[in-house]
Short mmCIF file of C-alpha atoms in Angstrom, two decimals:
data_model
loop_
_atom_site.label_atom_id
_atom_site.label_comp_id
_atom_site.label_asym_id
_atom_site.label_seq_id
_atom_site.Cartn_x
_atom_site.Cartn_y
_atom_site.Cartn_z
CA MET A 1 -24.95 11.22 6.62
CA ILE A 2 -23.47 8.80 9.07
CA ILE A 3 -22.84 6.11 6.50
CA LEU A 4 -21.34 8.66 4.31
CA ARG A 5 -19.16 10.06 6.84
CA ALA A 6 -17.94 6.39 7.77
CA ALA A 7 -17.14 5.68 4.19
CA THR A 8 -14.75 8.82 3.93
CA LEU A 9 -12.61 7.62 7.01
CA ALA A 10 -11.86 4.51 4.78
CA ALA A 11 -8.02 4.50 5.41
CA LEU A 12 -8.61 4.52 9.05
CA PHE A 13 -10.75 1.42 9.23
CA LEU A 14 -9.38 -1.16 6.77
CA VAL A 15 -10.25 -4.65 7.22
CA SER A 16 -8.90 -7.90 5.71
CA MET A 17 -10.21 -11.32 4.57
CA THR A 18 -8.51 -14.52 4.35
CA ALA A 19 -5.72 -14.67 1.84
CA GLY A 20 -6.86 -15.89 -1.38
CA VAL A 21 -10.48 -15.08 -1.33
CA TRP A 22 -11.58 -13.27 -4.67
CA ALA A 23 -13.51 -9.91 -4.33
CA GLN A 24 -17.08 -9.94 -5.43
CA ASP A 25 -19.99 -7.62 -6.24
CA VAL A 26 -22.13 -6.25 -3.43
CA THR A 27 -24.50 -3.38 -2.89
CA LEU A 28 -24.86 -1.83 0.71
CA THR A 29 -27.94 0.26 1.19
CA SER A 30 -28.75 2.43 4.20
CA THR A 31 -31.92 1.27 6.20
CA ASP A 32 -34.02 4.38 5.07
CA GLY A 33 -32.80 3.67 1.36
CA THR A 34 -31.26 7.11 0.81
CA VAL A 35 -27.85 5.89 0.37
CA GLU A 36 -26.55 3.16 -1.78
CA ILE A 37 -22.81 1.91 -2.29
CA SER A 38 -21.91 -0.69 -4.89
CA GLY A 39 -18.51 -2.44 -5.22
CA ASP A 40 -16.45 -5.44 -4.69
CA LEU A 41 -16.65 -6.73 -1.17
CA LEU A 42 -13.02 -6.83 -0.02
CA GLY A 43 -13.55 -7.77 3.53
CA PHE A 44 -15.93 -8.09 6.38
CA ASP A 45 -14.89 -8.15 10.12
CA GLY A 46 -18.18 -8.99 11.87
CA GLU A 47 -18.63 -5.15 12.30
CA PHE A 48 -17.52 -3.02 9.02
CA TYR A 49 -17.63 -3.81 5.51
CA ARG A 50 -14.76 -2.85 3.19
CA VAL A 51 -15.63 -2.24 -0.40
CA GLN A 52 -13.78 -1.26 -3.50
CA THR A 53 -15.73 1.39 -5.32
CA ILE A 54 -15.46 3.85 -8.06
CA TYR A 55 -14.54 6.32 -5.25
CA GLY A 56 -11.85 4.26 -3.97
CA GLU A 57 -11.73 1.78 -1.04
CA LEU A 58 -14.41 2.46 1.49
CA THR A 59 -15.21 1.22 4.88
CA VAL A 60 -18.85 1.29 5.96
CA ASP A 61 -20.50 0.39 9.43
CA GLY A 62 -22.51 -2.88 8.85
CA SER A 63 -24.86 -1.83 11.59
CA GLY A 64 -26.42 1.01 9.38
CA VAL A 65 -26.75 -0.82 5.90
CA LEU A 66 -28.26 -3.78 4.32
CA CYS A 67 -25.99 -6.16 2.18
CA GLU A 68 -27.41 -7.68 -1.06
CA GLY A 69 -25.18 -9.62 -3.45
CA PRO A 70 -23.70 -13.13 -3.73
CA ALA A 71 -20.59 -12.14 -1.60
CA CYS A 72 -22.70 -10.86 1.34
CA PRO A 73 -21.63 -12.68 4.36
CA ASN A 74 -23.90 -14.53 6.93
CA LEU A 75 -24.06 -12.12 9.94
CA GLU A 76 -25.42 -14.81 12.40
CA ASP A 77 -22.77 -17.17 11.67
CA TYR A 78 -19.71 -14.96 11.03
CA VAL A 79 -16.34 -16.64 11.57
CA ALA A 80 -13.44 -14.35 11.96
CA GLU A 81 -10.63 -15.10 9.81
CA LEU A 82 -6.91 -13.92 10.45
CA THR A 83 -3.72 -14.54 8.64
CA LEU A 84 -0.31 -14.12 10.16
CA ALA A 85 2.70 -14.58 7.85
CA GLY A 86 6.45 -14.46 8.27
CA SER A 87 9.07 -15.95 10.58
CA ASP A 88 9.05 -19.80 10.58
CA THR A 89 10.70 -19.38 14.21
CA MET A 90 7.89 -17.54 15.45
CA GLY A 91 5.28 -19.47 13.84
CA ARG A 92 6.13 -23.12 14.68
CA VAL A 93 6.32 -22.85 18.50
CA LEU A 94 5.65 -19.46 20.06
CA MET A 95 2.24 -18.19 18.07
CA PRO A 96 0.70 -21.69 18.31
CA ALA A 97 1.30 -21.65 22.10
CA LEU A 98 -0.06 -18.09 22.36
CA VAL A 99 -3.18 -18.94 20.31
CA GLN A 100 -3.76 -22.24 22.26
CA ALA A 101 -3.54 -20.18 25.72
CA PHE A 102 -5.60 -17.40 24.23
CA ALA A 103 -8.34 -20.01 23.35
CA GLU A 104 -8.47 -21.69 26.76
CA ARG A 105 -8.86 -18.53 28.52
CA SER A 106 -11.86 -17.41 26.12
CA GLY A 107 -13.42 -20.84 26.46
CA TYR A 108 -12.74 -22.07 23.03
CA ARG A 109 -11.56 -25.27 21.51
CA VAL A 110 -8.63 -25.61 19.08
CA ARG A 111 -8.36 -27.88 16.02
CA ARG A 112 -5.14 -27.95 14.13
CA SER A 113 -4.75 -28.68 10.45
CA HIS A 114 -2.26 -28.00 7.61
CA PRO A 115 -4.31 -27.08 4.62
CA GLU A 116 -1.10 -26.26 2.58
CA GLU A 117 2.66 -27.10 2.96
CA GLY A 118 4.15 -24.33 5.13
CA GLN A 119 0.75 -23.52 6.82
CA LEU A 120 -0.45 -24.04 10.03
CA GLN A 121 -4.34 -23.51 10.52
CA MET A 122 -5.93 -23.22 13.93
CA THR A 123 -9.74 -23.36 14.12
CA LEU A 124 -11.40 -21.82 17.27
CA SER A 125 -14.96 -22.97 18.36
CA GLU A 126 -17.19 -22.71 21.17
CA ARG A 127 -16.95 -25.39 23.83
CA THR A 128 -20.59 -25.57 24.46
CA THR A 129 -22.12 -25.34 20.94
CA GLY A 130 -19.21 -26.40 18.78
CA ARG A 131 -19.81 -23.18 16.50
CA VAL A 132 -16.77 -22.07 14.74
CA VAL A 133 -15.82 -18.54 15.88
CA GLY A 134 -12.52 -18.01 14.29
CA ILE A 135 -9.76 -19.48 11.93
CA LEU A 136 -6.19 -18.33 12.37
CA THR A 137 -3.72 -19.27 9.45
CA LEU A 138 -0.09 -19.12 10.22
CA LYS A 139 2.11 -19.01 7.02
CA LEU A 140 5.47 -20.10 7.94
CA SER A 141 8.38 -18.73 5.55
CA ASN A 142 10.70 -15.97 6.54
CA THR A 143 10.47 -12.26 7.67
CA ASP A 144 10.91 -11.06 3.90
CA GLU A 145 8.04 -13.14 2.76
CA GLY A 146 5.90 -11.99 5.56
CA PHE A 147 6.16 -8.35 4.30
CA PHE A 148 5.60 -9.31 0.83
CA ASP A 149 2.32 -11.25 1.86
CA LEU A 150 1.23 -8.04 3.69
CA MET A 151 1.87 -5.88 0.71
CA ALA A 152 0.01 -8.34 -1.51
CA ASN A 153 -3.01 -8.40 0.68
CA GLU A 154 -2.53 -11.93 1.68
CA ALA A 155 -1.71 -11.35 5.50
CA ASP A 156 -2.97 -9.33 8.21
CA ILE A 157 -0.22 -9.44 10.39
CA VAL A 158 3.68 -9.97 9.93
CA MET A 159 5.71 -12.16 12.28
CA ALA A 160 9.25 -10.56 11.94
CA LEU A 161 12.77 -11.30 13.61
CA ARG A 162 13.70 -7.71 12.41
CA GLU A 163 12.44 -4.18 12.27
CA VAL A 164 10.73 -3.15 9.12
CA ARG A 165 13.05 -1.82 6.40
CA PRO A 166 12.60 1.62 5.03
CA ALA A 167 11.88 0.27 1.61
CA GLU A 168 8.90 -1.78 3.33
CA GLN A 169 7.82 1.32 5.09
CA THR A 170 7.50 3.36 1.92
CA ARG A 171 5.65 0.27 0.00
CA ALA A 172 3.25 0.06 2.98
CA LYS A 173 2.26 3.72 2.96
CA GLU A 174 1.70 3.53 -0.71
CA ALA A 175 -0.65 0.44 -0.18
CA GLY A 176 -2.56 2.36 2.41
CA LEU A 177 -1.45 0.08 5.38
CA GLY A 178 -0.16 3.06 7.28
CA ASP A 179 3.41 4.00 8.85
CA LEU A 180 4.68 0.43 9.99
CA SER A 181 7.44 2.37 11.81
CA ASP A 182 4.89 3.84 14.13
CA PRO A 183 5.26 2.05 17.60
CA ARG A 184 1.58 1.28 17.38
CA ARG A 185 2.00 -0.62 14.11
CA GLY A 186 4.99 -2.62 15.23
CA ARG A 187 5.16 -4.25 18.58
CA VAL A 188 7.83 -6.41 20.21
CA LEU A 189 6.18 -9.67 21.23
CA ALA A 190 9.28 -11.38 22.83
CA LEU A 191 13.06 -11.29 22.80
CA ASP A 192 15.69 -13.60 21.43
CA ALA A 193 19.38 -13.24 20.38
CA LEU A 194 22.00 -13.96 17.84
CA VAL A 195 24.52 -16.14 19.57
CA PRO A 196 27.95 -17.74 18.27
CA VAL A 197 27.86 -21.60 19.04
CA VAL A 198 30.42 -24.40 18.86
CA ALA A 199 30.33 -28.23 19.40
CA PRO A 200 30.48 -28.93 23.35
CA ASP A 201 34.20 -30.03 23.04
CA ASN A 202 35.49 -26.92 21.34
CA PRO A 203 37.67 -25.09 23.72
CA LEU A 204 36.49 -21.65 22.55
CA LEU A 205 34.81 -19.92 25.51
CA LYS A 206 34.55 -16.34 24.26
CA ILE A 207 35.02 -14.09 21.17
CA SER A 208 34.99 -10.34 20.40
CA THR A 209 32.49 -9.11 18.09
CA PRO A 210 35.02 -7.39 15.70
CA ASP A 211 36.68 -10.95 15.51
CA LEU A 212 33.14 -12.69 14.92
CA ALA A 213 32.68 -10.42 11.94
CA ARG A 214 36.02 -11.10 10.53
CA VAL A 215 35.29 -15.12 10.87
CA ILE A 216 32.03 -14.61 8.93
CA ALA A 217 33.92 -12.30 6.34
CA GLY A 218 36.61 -15.09 5.99
CA GLU A 219 39.32 -12.83 7.16
CA ILE A 220 39.87 -15.24 10.15
CA ASN A 221 39.62 -18.73 8.82
CA ASN A 222 41.74 -20.88 10.87
CA TRP A 223 41.22 -21.89 14.59
CA ASN A 224 44.92 -21.19 15.48
CA GLN A 225 44.02 -17.29 14.85
CA LEU A 226 41.68 -17.63 17.83
CA GLY A 227 44.14 -19.48 20.06
CA GLY A 228 42.82 -22.90 19.19
CA PRO A 229 44.40 -25.74 16.79
CA ASP A 230 45.55 -25.59 13.32
CA ALA A 231 42.35 -26.35 11.56
CA PRO A 232 40.05 -24.41 9.26
CA ILE A 233 36.99 -23.14 10.59
CA THR A 234 33.74 -24.16 9.16
CA LEU A 235 30.84 -21.65 9.11
CA HIS A 236 27.38 -22.39 9.74
CA LEU A 237 24.68 -19.77 9.01
CA ARG A 238 21.12 -19.32 8.34
CA GLN A 239 19.52 -18.62 4.99
CA GLN A 240 19.85 -15.10 3.85
CA GLY A 241 16.08 -14.52 3.62
CA SER A 242 15.52 -15.33 7.44
CA GLY A 243 15.24 -12.48 9.86
CA LEU A 244 18.05 -13.86 11.92
CA TRP A 245 20.41 -13.48 9.09
CA GLN A 246 19.50 -10.02 8.73
CA VAL A 247 20.39 -9.36 12.24
CA VAL A 248 23.78 -10.53 11.24
CA GLU A 249 23.87 -8.15 8.57
CA ASP A 250 22.67 -5.17 10.56
CA ARG A 251 24.61 -5.91 13.81
CA LEU A 252 27.77 -7.74 12.78
CA LEU A 253 28.78 -7.18 9.14
CA ALA A 254 27.38 -3.52 8.48
CA PRO A 255 29.37 -2.02 11.51
CA ALA A 256 32.53 -3.77 10.47
CA GLY A 257 31.96 -3.01 6.75
CA VAL A 258 32.59 -6.60 5.57
CA ALA A 259 30.53 -9.03 3.62
CA VAL A 260 30.18 -12.86 4.29
CA ALA A 261 32.65 -15.23 3.05
CA GLU A 262 31.89 -17.75 0.14
CA GLY A 263 31.71 -21.40 1.22
CA ALA A 264 29.61 -20.88 4.28
CA LEU A 265 27.12 -23.64 4.98
CA ARG A 266 23.40 -22.52 4.97
CA TYR A 267 20.25 -23.67 6.84
CA ASP A 268 16.47 -23.21 6.70
CA SER A 269 16.07 -23.64 10.47
CA ASP A 270 17.88 -23.10 13.67
CA LEU A 271 17.36 -27.03 14.47
CA ALA A 272 19.28 -27.99 11.27
CA LEU A 273 22.09 -25.40 12.00
CA SER A 274 22.58 -26.57 15.68
CA GLU A 275 22.47 -30.24 14.78
CA ALA A 276 25.22 -29.66 12.07
CA VAL A 277 27.31 -27.74 14.57
CA LEU A 278 27.15 -30.64 17.08
CA ARG A 279 28.58 -32.86 14.56
CA ASP A 280 31.37 -30.54 13.40
CA PRO A 281 34.24 -30.37 16.03
CA PHE A 282 35.90 -27.40 13.87
CA GLY A 283 32.37 -25.60 13.27
CA LEU A 284 31.19 -22.23 14.21
CA GLY A 285 27.51 -21.34 13.89
CA LEU A 286 25.29 -18.23 14.40
CA THR A 287 22.11 -19.00 15.63
CA SER A 288 19.28 -17.97 18.01
CA VAL A 289 19.73 -18.45 21.89
CA SER A 290 16.36 -20.19 21.83
CA GLY A 291 17.27 -22.57 19.25
CA HIS A 292 20.88 -23.50 19.80
CA GLY A 293 19.90 -26.81 21.27
CA GLN A 294 22.82 -28.84 22.76
CA THR A 295 25.56 -26.72 21.15
CA LYS A 296 27.85 -24.49 23.41
CA GLN A 297 27.24 -20.89 23.59
CA VAL A 298 30.26 -18.57 22.99
CA ALA A 299 30.39 -15.44 25.08
CA LEU A 300 31.03 -12.25 23.58
CA SER A 301 34.00 -10.34 24.80
CA GLY A 302 36.30 -7.34 24.46
CA ALA A 303 39.88 -6.42 24.82
CA CYS A 304 39.02 -4.60 27.93
CA GLY A 305 37.80 -7.72 29.68
CA PHE A 306 34.15 -7.44 29.39
CA SER A 307 32.49 -10.90 28.58
CA LEU A 308 28.68 -11.46 28.06
CA LYS A 309 26.20 -14.34 27.49
CA ALA A 310 22.84 -13.95 26.32
CA ASP A 311 20.61 -14.85 29.12
CA ARG A 312 16.99 -13.35 30.26
CA LEU A 313 18.25 -10.39 32.14
CA SER A 314 20.80 -9.38 29.49
CA LEU A 315 18.34 -9.56 26.67
CA LYS A 316 15.58 -7.63 28.61
CA THR A 317 18.17 -4.93 29.44
CA GLU A 318 19.61 -4.84 25.97
CA ASP A 319 23.02 -5.29 27.61
CA TYR A 320 23.76 -8.16 25.25
CA PRO A 321 24.64 -6.43 22.03
CA LEU A 322 23.21 -8.94 19.32
CA SER A 323 19.51 -9.01 20.77
CA ALA A 324 16.86 -9.90 18.11
CA PRO A 325 13.51 -8.70 19.30
CA MET A 326 10.43 -10.79 17.62
CA PHE A 327 7.90 -8.34 16.33
CA LEU A 328 4.28 -8.30 15.24
CA TYR A 329 3.41 -5.85 12.61
CA LEU A 330 -0.05 -4.79 12.52
CA PRO A 331 -0.89 -2.43 9.42
CA ALA A 332 -3.72 0.30 9.75
CA ARG A 333 -6.54 -2.19 9.30
CA ARG A 334 -9.49 -2.83 11.41
CA LEU A 335 -9.15 -6.48 12.71
CA PRO A 336 -11.84 -8.65 13.57
CA LYS A 337 -12.88 -8.42 17.35
CA LEU A 338 -11.16 -11.96 17.79
CA GLY A 339 -8.06 -10.69 16.40
CA ARG A 340 -8.12 -7.42 18.51
CA ASP A 341 -8.61 -9.63 21.64
CA PHE A 342 -5.84 -11.90 20.62
CA ILE A 343 -3.36 -9.02 20.16
CA ALA A 344 -4.44 -7.58 23.47
CA PHE A 345 -3.92 -10.93 24.99
CA THR A 346 -0.29 -11.10 23.92
CA ARG A 347 0.52 -8.27 26.48
CA SER A 348 -1.05 -10.16 29.45
CA ASP A 349 0.79 -11.90 32.29
CA THR A 350 -0.42 -15.30 30.91
CA ALA A 351 1.04 -14.52 27.50
CA GLN A 352 4.39 -13.76 29.23
CA LEU A 353 4.42 -16.98 31.09
CA VAL A 354 3.83 -18.84 27.56
CA ILE A 355 6.66 -16.87 26.08
CA ARG A 356 9.11 -18.08 28.80
CA ARG A 357 7.98 -21.62 28.40
CA ALA A 358 8.59 -21.35 24.68
CA GLY A 359 12.27 -20.76 25.76
CA LEU A 360 12.16 -17.07 24.90
CA THR A 361 12.62 -13.84 26.93
CA ASP A 362 9.30 -12.21 27.94
CA GLN A 363 8.49 -8.43 28.29
CA THR A 364 7.58 -8.38 31.99
CA PRO A 365 9.71 -5.70 33.66
CA GLU A 366 11.88 -7.11 36.52
CA GLU A 367 13.66 -5.31 39.35
CA ILE A 368 17.39 -6.13 39.97
CA ALA A 369 18.76 -5.75 43.33
CA ILE A 370 22.09 -3.59 43.47
CA ASN A 371 23.83 -6.51 45.17
CA ALA A 372 23.02 -8.54 42.10
CA GLN A 373 25.16 -6.37 39.85
CA GLY A 374 28.62 -6.42 41.60
CA ASN A 375 30.29 -7.22 38.20
CA ARG A 376 28.80 -3.97 36.59
CA PHE A 377 30.28 -1.90 39.23
CA ALA A 378 33.67 -3.87 39.48
CA ASN A 379 33.89 -3.21 35.67
CA ALA A 380 33.02 0.52 36.25
CA ILE A 381 36.05 0.92 38.72
CA ALA A 382 38.39 -1.39 36.49
CA GLN A 383 37.62 0.49 33.34
CA ALA A 384 37.55 4.13 34.63
CA GLY A 385 39.58 6.30 32.52
CA GLU A 386 41.71 9.17 33.62
CA GLU A 387 38.88 11.58 33.66
CA ILE A 388 36.56 9.55 35.58
CA GLY A 389 37.90 9.62 39.10
CA LEU A 390 36.92 8.35 42.47
CA GLU A 391 34.58 11.26 43.10
CA ALA A 392 32.46 10.64 39.96
CA LEU A 393 32.08 7.09 40.87
CA GLN A 394 31.15 7.78 44.39
CA ASP A 395 28.48 10.13 43.01
CA MET A 396 26.95 7.51 40.89
CA VAL A 397 26.88 4.97 43.71
CA THR A 398 25.27 7.47 46.09
CA VAL A 399 22.60 8.07 43.76
CA LEU A 400 21.89 4.25 42.91
CA SER A 401 22.91 2.49 46.00
CA ASP A 402 19.47 2.52 47.60
CA LYS A 403 17.63 1.63 44.51
CA ARG A 404 16.77 -1.52 42.22
CA ARG A 405 17.53 -1.54 38.43
CA LEU A 406 14.38 -2.06 36.28
CA SER A 407 15.09 -4.31 33.42
CA LEU A 408 13.71 -1.95 30.91
CA SER A 409 16.53 -0.07 29.33
CA PHE A 410 16.57 2.44 26.39
CA ARG A 411 19.20 2.59 23.72
CA PHE A 412 19.34 4.63 20.60
CA GLU A 413 19.83 3.88 16.73
CA ALA A 414 23.45 4.04 15.65
CA GLY A 415 24.32 7.76 14.69
CA SER A 416 20.70 8.93 15.90
CA ALA A 417 18.94 10.42 18.66
CA ARG A 418 15.93 8.09 17.99
CA LEU A 419 15.22 5.13 20.22
CA ASP A 420 15.72 1.78 18.76
CA ALA A 421 12.76 -0.49 18.24
CA GLN A 422 12.95 -2.47 21.47
CA SER A 423 13.47 0.77 23.45
CA ARG A 424 10.28 2.26 21.68
CA SER A 425 8.15 -0.65 22.78
CA ASN A 426 9.90 -0.23 26.42
CA VAL A 427 8.58 3.36 26.39
CA GLU A 428 5.12 1.89 26.03
CA LEU A 429 5.47 -0.87 28.62
CA LEU A 430 6.60 1.70 31.04
CA ALA A 431 4.01 4.13 30.24
CA GLN A 432 1.31 1.51 30.73
CA ALA A 433 2.83 0.43 34.04
CA LEU A 434 2.84 4.06 35.38
CA GLU A 435 -0.74 4.53 34.08
CA SER A 436 -1.86 1.43 35.88
CA GLY A 437 -0.18 2.84 39.22
CA LEU A 438 2.45 -0.05 39.36
CA TYR A 439 5.21 2.29 40.67
CA ASP A 440 2.98 4.70 42.77
CA THR A 441 4.93 6.01 45.91
CA ARG A 442 8.16 5.06 44.21
CA ASP A 443 11.14 7.15 43.29
CA MET A 444 12.05 6.55 39.64
CA VAL A 445 15.65 7.87 38.13
CA PHE A 446 16.30 7.74 34.47
CA ALA A 447 20.10 7.34 34.65
CA GLY A 448 21.74 8.35 31.37
CA PHE A 449 25.14 6.87 30.24
CA SER A 450 27.54 7.55 27.48
CA ASP A 451 30.48 6.02 25.67
CA GLY A 452 34.08 7.05 26.43
CA ASP A 453 34.64 9.03 23.32
CA GLY A 454 35.34 12.52 23.93
CA GLY A 455 35.79 14.52 27.27
CA ALA A 456 34.23 13.43 30.55
CA ALA A 457 32.34 16.78 31.04
CA ALA A 458 30.76 16.59 27.59
CA ASN A 459 29.90 13.02 27.94
CA GLN A 460 28.20 13.78 31.21
CA ARG A 461 26.12 16.55 29.37
CA ILE A 462 25.21 14.11 26.62
CA ALA A 463 24.12 11.42 29.16
CA GLN A 464 21.84 13.91 31.07
CA LYS A 465 20.25 14.99 27.80
CA ARG A 466 19.46 11.42 26.92
CA ALA A 467 18.11 10.61 30.37
CA GLU A 468 15.64 13.80 30.00
CA THR A 469 14.91 12.57 26.52
CA VAL A 470 13.49 9.03 27.59
CA LEU A 471 11.75 10.72 30.68
CA ALA A 472 10.02 13.08 28.38
CA ALA A 473 9.01 10.20 26.03
CA VAL A 474 7.55 7.98 28.89
CA ARG A 475 5.80 11.19 30.35
CA LYS A 476 4.33 11.82 26.88
CA ALA A 477 3.15 8.08 26.30
CA ALA A 478 1.63 7.78 29.89
CA GLU A 479 -1.34 10.05 29.00
CA THR A 480 -3.60 8.87 31.92
CA ALA A 481 -0.90 8.37 34.43
CA SER A 482 -1.03 10.37 37.89
CA PHE A 483 2.43 11.68 38.23
CA GLU A 484 1.82 13.32 41.39
CA ARG A 485 2.08 9.82 42.89
CA VAL A 486 5.48 8.99 41.64
CA THR A 487 8.78 10.98 41.68
CA LEU A 488 10.49 10.92 38.31
CA SER A 489 14.04 12.39 37.85
CA ALA A 490 16.84 12.32 35.27
CA GLU A 491 20.69 11.99 36.11
CA GLY A 492 23.63 11.87 33.65
CA PHE A 493 26.71 9.70 34.56
CA GLY A 494 28.64 10.04 31.44
CA GLU A 495 30.97 7.17 30.89
CA ALA A 496 31.00 6.03 34.44
CA MET A 497 29.51 2.59 34.05
CA PRO A 498 30.43 1.00 30.67
CA MET A 499 28.87 -2.04 29.62
CA ALA A 500 31.20 -3.00 27.01
CA CYS A 501 34.44 -2.02 25.46
CA ASP A 502 34.64 1.14 23.59
CA ASP A 503 36.98 -0.39 20.85
CA SER A 504 34.34 -1.26 18.38
CA ALA A 505 31.05 0.47 17.08
CA TRP A 506 28.80 -2.14 18.87
CA GLY A 507 30.42 -1.50 22.04
CA ARG A 508 30.13 2.16 21.98
CA GLN A 509 26.37 1.77 21.05
CA VAL A 510 25.91 -0.72 23.94
CA ASN A 511 27.50 1.94 26.37
CA ARG A 512 25.17 4.72 25.00
CA ARG A 513 21.87 4.07 27.09
CA VAL A 514 19.44 4.98 29.58
CA GLU A 515 18.58 2.88 32.43
CA VAL A 516 15.65 2.98 35.15
CA TRP A 517 16.38 2.84 38.83
CA LEU A 518 13.72 2.36 41.59
CA ARG A 519 13.34 3.15 45.35
#
């Protein structure tokens, strides 16, 4: 009965073999001989068999059965095999560095090889015996291809520079891979950003996002339209299949309602793009902040005077509007124990250090002193509208002045009450910190803010509602936290402290946020 019950839970315990291995016949027999299951072996993770039978795909606990057939694995010398497919940007530097650090901490040696073009294979073996314990294969292409490989059962995990698309979610559900939009299926590994770049001698220092969108669309095609010399602008962009290019589409082109201009130069990598911009005095490129090389990053600005560059804190807080989280998507499959241990490792302090050394922004929460945020409060005063008077600003300062801002912020999808992908990940991070007791004896204020559209009173109510929504989400996620040891509250400040201009869709979205302040 135990074996049969385990079999009926197949959808919850899927496992995967190495890409490209053909399924073969096996027969699984219970130790008392009363139950027999025959079919094609689809995978074995060291603990569970996955078998395609006449009843569908079943998963069976290996400890209760005997395996017969040519495809039966060697239980004594089992080697965990895991394939990660997708973003070349993630797969060339970040993931190998994380695997290497994981192996060193676990007492394994690592041997690298390239079995095929566009693949990096990392073989892990025990230091003392030399026995191979795992093979991790990185298929380096782009985010689109990573999801294709997952649907085709040729990958176990997707490396993505964007959030999963609705069509991909649907296909994944149909393939029995679970809901990839669930926070447990997609996690933010590290943070990057999309930045406009120019050659070091180019005088351009800042550009508004509406103007940047118009440059990409070809509506602005001469430097004199941006205050520069009379010379055509050469556009340098990533290939359309890349996850980074899809950030361009989602964050810049779609809100402005424009399409990319013809004639833009396209590149397969950030390195190739940045090197081309370095050689082009009249070029403007869009690349990742981690891959901009020796080019000059151009700040994003607005007509109201705000100016922001991508740096560690502006990415962690999502204050920089063109952030590009790096995701790992894990379908509803049971990974080998080695794979599960590696995924858990990616949340460790050691992994966060590796992420920083790779030139990316890690997920470790930081506390920011109020005296380090003078520019934010100066902007709040400078941009206060007619309905935001001195009293409202004083109330905000009174609540926040004895506290420190936590780098975890929460923002919402455009036109939705649903938190965006990075914010959903932040809910899990904050919940874990509360469960671990990290903020015991502290006062934690969820401070809600709005854009400037509408009346001040209505915006204050909206901001209060947002703060309460995030607080409730964190409480729900922190199932084992001792809430009697920490004081949680929600405050709404409306439009009192804008982070960007309200003259564009992205600016208004940046301003609609919930911050966390600690005392």
